[in-house]
Short mmCIF file of C-alpha atoms in Angstrom, two decimals:
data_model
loop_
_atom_site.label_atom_id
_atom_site.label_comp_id
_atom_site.label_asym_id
_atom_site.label_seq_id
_atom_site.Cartn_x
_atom_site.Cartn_y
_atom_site.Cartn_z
CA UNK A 815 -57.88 -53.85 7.76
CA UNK A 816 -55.85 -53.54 11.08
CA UNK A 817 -55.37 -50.19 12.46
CA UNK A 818 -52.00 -49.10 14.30
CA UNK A 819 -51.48 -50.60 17.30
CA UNK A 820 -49.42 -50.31 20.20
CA UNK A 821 -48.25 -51.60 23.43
CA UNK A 822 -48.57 -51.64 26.32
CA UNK A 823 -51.79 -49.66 26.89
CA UNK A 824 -50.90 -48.79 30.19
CA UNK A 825 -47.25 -48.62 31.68
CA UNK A 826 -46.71 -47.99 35.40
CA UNK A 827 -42.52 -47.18 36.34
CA UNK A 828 -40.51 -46.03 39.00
CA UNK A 829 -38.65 -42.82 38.59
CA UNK A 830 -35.26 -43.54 37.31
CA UNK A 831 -36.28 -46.59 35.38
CA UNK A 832 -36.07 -47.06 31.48
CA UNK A 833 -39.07 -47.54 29.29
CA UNK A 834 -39.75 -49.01 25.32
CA UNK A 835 -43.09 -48.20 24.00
CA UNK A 836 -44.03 -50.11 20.82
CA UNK A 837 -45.87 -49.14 17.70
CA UNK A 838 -46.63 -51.70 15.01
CA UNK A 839 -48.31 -49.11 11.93
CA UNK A 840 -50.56 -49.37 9.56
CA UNK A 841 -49.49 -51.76 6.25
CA UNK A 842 -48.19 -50.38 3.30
CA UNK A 843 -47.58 -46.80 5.48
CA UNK A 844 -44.25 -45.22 4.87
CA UNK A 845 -44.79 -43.10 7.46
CA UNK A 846 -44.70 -43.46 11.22
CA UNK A 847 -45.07 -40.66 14.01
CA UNK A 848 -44.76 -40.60 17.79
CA UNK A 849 -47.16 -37.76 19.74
CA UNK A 850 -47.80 -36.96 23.35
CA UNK A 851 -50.51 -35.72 25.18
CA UNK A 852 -50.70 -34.85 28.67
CA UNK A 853 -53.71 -34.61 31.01
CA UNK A 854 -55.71 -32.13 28.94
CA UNK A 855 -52.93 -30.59 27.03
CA UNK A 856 -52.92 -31.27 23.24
CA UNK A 857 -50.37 -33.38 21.13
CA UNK A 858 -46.53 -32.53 21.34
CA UNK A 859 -44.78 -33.97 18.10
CA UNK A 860 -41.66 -35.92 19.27
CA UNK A 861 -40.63 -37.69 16.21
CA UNK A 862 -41.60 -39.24 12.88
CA UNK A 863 -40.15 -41.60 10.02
CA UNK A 864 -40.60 -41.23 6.60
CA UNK A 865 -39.33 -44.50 4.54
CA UNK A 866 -35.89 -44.65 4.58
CA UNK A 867 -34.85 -41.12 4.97
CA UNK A 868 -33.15 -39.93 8.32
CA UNK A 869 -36.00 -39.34 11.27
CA UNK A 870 -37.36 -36.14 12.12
CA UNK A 871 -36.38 -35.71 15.87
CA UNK A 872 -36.65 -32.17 16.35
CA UNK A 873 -39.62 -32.62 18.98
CA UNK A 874 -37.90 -35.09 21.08
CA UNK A 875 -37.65 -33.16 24.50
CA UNK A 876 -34.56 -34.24 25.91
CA UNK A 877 -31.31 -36.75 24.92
CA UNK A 878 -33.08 -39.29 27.28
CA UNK A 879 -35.71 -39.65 24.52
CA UNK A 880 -34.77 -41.91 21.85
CA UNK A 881 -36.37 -43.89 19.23
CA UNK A 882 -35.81 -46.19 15.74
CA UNK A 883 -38.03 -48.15 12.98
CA UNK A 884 -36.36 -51.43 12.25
CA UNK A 885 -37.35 -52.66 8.80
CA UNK A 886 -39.82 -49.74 7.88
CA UNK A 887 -42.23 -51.36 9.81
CA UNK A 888 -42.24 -51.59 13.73
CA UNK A 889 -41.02 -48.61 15.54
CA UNK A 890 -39.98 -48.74 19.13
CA UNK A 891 -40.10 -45.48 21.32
CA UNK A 892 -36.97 -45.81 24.59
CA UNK A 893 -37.06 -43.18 27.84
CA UNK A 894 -34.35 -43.68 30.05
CA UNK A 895 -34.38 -42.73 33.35
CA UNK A 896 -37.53 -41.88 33.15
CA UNK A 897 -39.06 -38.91 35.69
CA UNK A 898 -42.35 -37.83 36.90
CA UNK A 899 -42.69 -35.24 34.16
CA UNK A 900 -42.67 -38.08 31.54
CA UNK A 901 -45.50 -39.33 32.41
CA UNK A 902 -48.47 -38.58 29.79
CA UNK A 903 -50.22 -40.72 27.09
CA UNK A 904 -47.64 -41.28 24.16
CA UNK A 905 -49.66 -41.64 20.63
CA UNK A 906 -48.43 -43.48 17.10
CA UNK A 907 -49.54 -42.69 13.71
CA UNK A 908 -48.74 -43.75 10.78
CA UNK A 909 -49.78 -41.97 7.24
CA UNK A 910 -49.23 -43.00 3.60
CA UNK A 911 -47.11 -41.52 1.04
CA UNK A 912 -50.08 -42.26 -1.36
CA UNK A 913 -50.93 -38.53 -2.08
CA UNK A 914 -48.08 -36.07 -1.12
CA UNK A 915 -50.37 -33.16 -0.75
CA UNK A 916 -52.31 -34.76 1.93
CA UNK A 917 -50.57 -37.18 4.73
CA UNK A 918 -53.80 -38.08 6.93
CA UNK A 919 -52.41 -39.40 9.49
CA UNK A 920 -54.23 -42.42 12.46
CA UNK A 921 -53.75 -43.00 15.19
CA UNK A 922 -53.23 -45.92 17.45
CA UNK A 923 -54.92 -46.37 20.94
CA UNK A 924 -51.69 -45.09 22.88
CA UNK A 925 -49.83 -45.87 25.78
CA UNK A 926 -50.54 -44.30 29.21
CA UNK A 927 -47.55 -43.87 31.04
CA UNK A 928 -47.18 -42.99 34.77
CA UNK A 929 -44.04 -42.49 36.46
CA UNK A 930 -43.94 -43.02 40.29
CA UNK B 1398 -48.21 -17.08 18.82
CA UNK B 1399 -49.46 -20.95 18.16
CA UNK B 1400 -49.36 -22.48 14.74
CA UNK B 1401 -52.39 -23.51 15.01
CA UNK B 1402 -55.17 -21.33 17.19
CA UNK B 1403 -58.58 -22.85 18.27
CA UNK B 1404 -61.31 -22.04 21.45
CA UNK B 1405 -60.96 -24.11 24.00
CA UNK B 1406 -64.45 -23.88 24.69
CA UNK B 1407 -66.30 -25.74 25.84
CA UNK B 1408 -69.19 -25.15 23.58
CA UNK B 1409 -72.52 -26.45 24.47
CA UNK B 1410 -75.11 -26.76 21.99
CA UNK B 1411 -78.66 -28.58 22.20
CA UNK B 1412 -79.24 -31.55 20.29
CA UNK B 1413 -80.24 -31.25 17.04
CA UNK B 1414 -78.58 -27.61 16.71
CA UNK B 1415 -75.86 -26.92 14.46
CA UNK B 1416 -72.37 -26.83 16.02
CA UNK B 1417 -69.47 -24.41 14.89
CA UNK B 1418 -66.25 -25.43 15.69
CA UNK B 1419 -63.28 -22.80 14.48
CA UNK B 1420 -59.36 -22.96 13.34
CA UNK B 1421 -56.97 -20.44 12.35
CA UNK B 1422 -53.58 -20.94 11.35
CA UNK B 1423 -50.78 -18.67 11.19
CA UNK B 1424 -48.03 -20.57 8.12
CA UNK B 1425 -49.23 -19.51 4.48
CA UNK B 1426 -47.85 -22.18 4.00
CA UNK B 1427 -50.09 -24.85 5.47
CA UNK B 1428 -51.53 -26.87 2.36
CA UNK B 1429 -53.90 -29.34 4.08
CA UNK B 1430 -56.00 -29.28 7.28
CA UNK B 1431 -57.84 -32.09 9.58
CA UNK B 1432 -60.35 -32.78 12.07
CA UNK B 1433 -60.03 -34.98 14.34
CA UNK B 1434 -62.43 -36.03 17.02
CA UNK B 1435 -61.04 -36.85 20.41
CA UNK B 1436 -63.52 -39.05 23.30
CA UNK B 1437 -62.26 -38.49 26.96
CA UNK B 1438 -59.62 -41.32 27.08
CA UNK B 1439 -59.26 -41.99 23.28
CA UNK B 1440 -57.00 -41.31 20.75
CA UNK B 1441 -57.93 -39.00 17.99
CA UNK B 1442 -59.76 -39.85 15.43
CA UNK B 1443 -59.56 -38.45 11.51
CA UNK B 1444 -63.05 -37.02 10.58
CA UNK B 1445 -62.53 -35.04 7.54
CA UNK B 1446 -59.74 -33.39 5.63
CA UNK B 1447 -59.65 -30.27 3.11
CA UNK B 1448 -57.01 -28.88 0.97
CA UNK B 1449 -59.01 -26.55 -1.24
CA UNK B 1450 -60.85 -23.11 -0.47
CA UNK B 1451 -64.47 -23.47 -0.01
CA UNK B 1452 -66.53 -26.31 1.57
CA UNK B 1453 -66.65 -29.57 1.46
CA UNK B 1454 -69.40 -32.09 3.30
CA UNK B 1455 -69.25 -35.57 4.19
CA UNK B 1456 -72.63 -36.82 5.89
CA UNK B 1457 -73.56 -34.66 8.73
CA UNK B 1458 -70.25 -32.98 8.42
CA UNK B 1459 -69.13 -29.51 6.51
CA UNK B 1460 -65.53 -28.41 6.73
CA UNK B 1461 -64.72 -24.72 5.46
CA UNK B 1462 -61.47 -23.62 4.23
CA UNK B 1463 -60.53 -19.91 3.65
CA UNK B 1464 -57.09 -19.88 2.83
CA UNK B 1465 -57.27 -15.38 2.22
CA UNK B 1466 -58.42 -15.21 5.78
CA UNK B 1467 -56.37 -18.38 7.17
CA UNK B 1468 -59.23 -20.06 8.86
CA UNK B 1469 -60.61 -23.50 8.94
CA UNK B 1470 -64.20 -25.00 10.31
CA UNK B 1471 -66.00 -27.35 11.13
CA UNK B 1472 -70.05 -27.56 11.36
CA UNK B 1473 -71.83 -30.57 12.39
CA UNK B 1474 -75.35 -30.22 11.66
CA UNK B 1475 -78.12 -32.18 13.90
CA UNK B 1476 -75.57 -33.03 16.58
CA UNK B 1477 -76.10 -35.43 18.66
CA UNK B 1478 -74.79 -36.45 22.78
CA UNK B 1479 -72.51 -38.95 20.92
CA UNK B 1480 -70.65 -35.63 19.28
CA UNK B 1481 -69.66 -34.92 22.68
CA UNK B 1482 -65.84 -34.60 22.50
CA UNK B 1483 -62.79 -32.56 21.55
CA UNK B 1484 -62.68 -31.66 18.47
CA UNK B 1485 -58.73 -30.92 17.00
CA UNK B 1486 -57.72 -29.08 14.08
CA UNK B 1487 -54.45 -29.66 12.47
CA UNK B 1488 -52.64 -27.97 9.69
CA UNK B 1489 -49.46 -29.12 7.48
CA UNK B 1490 -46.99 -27.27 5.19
CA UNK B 1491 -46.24 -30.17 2.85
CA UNK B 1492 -44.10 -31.80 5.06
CA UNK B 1493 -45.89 -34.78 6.46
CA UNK B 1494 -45.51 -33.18 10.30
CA UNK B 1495 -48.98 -31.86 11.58
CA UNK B 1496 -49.21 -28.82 14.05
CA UNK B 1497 -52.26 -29.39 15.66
CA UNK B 1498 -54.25 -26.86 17.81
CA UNK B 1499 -55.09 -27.53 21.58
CA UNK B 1500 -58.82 -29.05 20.22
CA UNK B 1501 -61.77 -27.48 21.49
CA UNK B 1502 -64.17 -29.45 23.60
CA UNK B 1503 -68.03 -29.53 22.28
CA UNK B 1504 -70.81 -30.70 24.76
CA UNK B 1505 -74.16 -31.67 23.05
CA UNK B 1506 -77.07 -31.46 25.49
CA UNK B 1507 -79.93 -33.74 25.30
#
């Protein structure tokens, strides 16, 4: 079946600018997560979704960082005004609720952003 | 002091050897770890789980769990160039969020 996917792959802005990264998970997954990674750093948990229960934002870096799941499905990841520090790859996963004990979580391809 | 605590290597092994990789985790807590392989440019990608002390193997691939001493591993036995990658451990509590370690890098040599 389809993986998670996500677009764009690649997202070039100029400092300042707003951004919406898009992550389309995994069907039948309840739950949806949104990672970063900079150049040779490991993954920073910004925020995740579990069904219909109020998001898990306590990674989100700053009040510019915002992001929603419409419908359970789709979720869409907004930085406004972005700056040079945002720039990094930004990483979706989605996980099932199927066994509670476990929540394996994959990943999508990501979106590289650089911010000029 | 990290959640989650690997090497960041890298560590080089010969093809065919058997590679080590190593975890250890600070939260009692933590129910259920993962490996995930990383290519340069990739995202990660699940290779095993475990949830239960001891070992469990899956093809070329043995993951340890010692809950008492709050490690985790990861062997890969015959490794091969294509293993060549960052390997990332990850831990979770129970509450769906993974804390995942800063991977460490393996390099297989022909």
């Amino acid at each position: 079946g389809a993986g998670v996917s996500q677009s764009p792959s690649n997202k070039v802005t100029e400092k300042g600018k707003d951004v919406e990264l898009r992550c389309d998970p995994i069907s039948g997954h309840t739950a949806l997560y949104w990672y970063r990674q900079s150049l040779g750093q490991g993954l920073e948990f910004l925020i995740y979704f579990q069904g219909n229960s109020a998001p898990d934002k306590s990674g989100l870096p700053s009040d510019r960082f915002s992001a929603e799941r419409t419908g359970g499905s789709v979720s869409t990841l907004t930085i406004q005004r972005t700056q040079q520090e945002d720039s990094a790859v930004y990483l979706c996963a989605s996980s099932s609720d199927r066994d509670r004990s476990l929540y394996e979580q994959y990943f999508g391809p990501g979106t590289r952003l650089t911010v000029t | 002091q990290k959640e989650v605590e690997q090497n960041s290597g890298p560590l080089s092994v010969p093809e065919g050897a058997i590679a080590s990789l190593n975890c250890t985790y600070s939260d009692r807590g933590s129910q259920s770890f993962f490996w995930y392989r990383q290519y340069s440019g990739k995202s990660p990608e699940l290779i095993m789980f475990i949830y239960s002390n001891g070992d469990k193997e899956d093809g070329r691939f043995t993951a340890q769990l010692n809950k008492a001493s709050q490690y985790v591993s990861l062997l890969i036995r015959d490794s091969q160039p294509s293993d060549s990658a960052t390997y990332l451990c990850a831990s979770n509590t129970g509450f769906q969020k993974l804390v995942f370690g800063t991977g460490t890098r393996l390099l297989v040599s022909p």
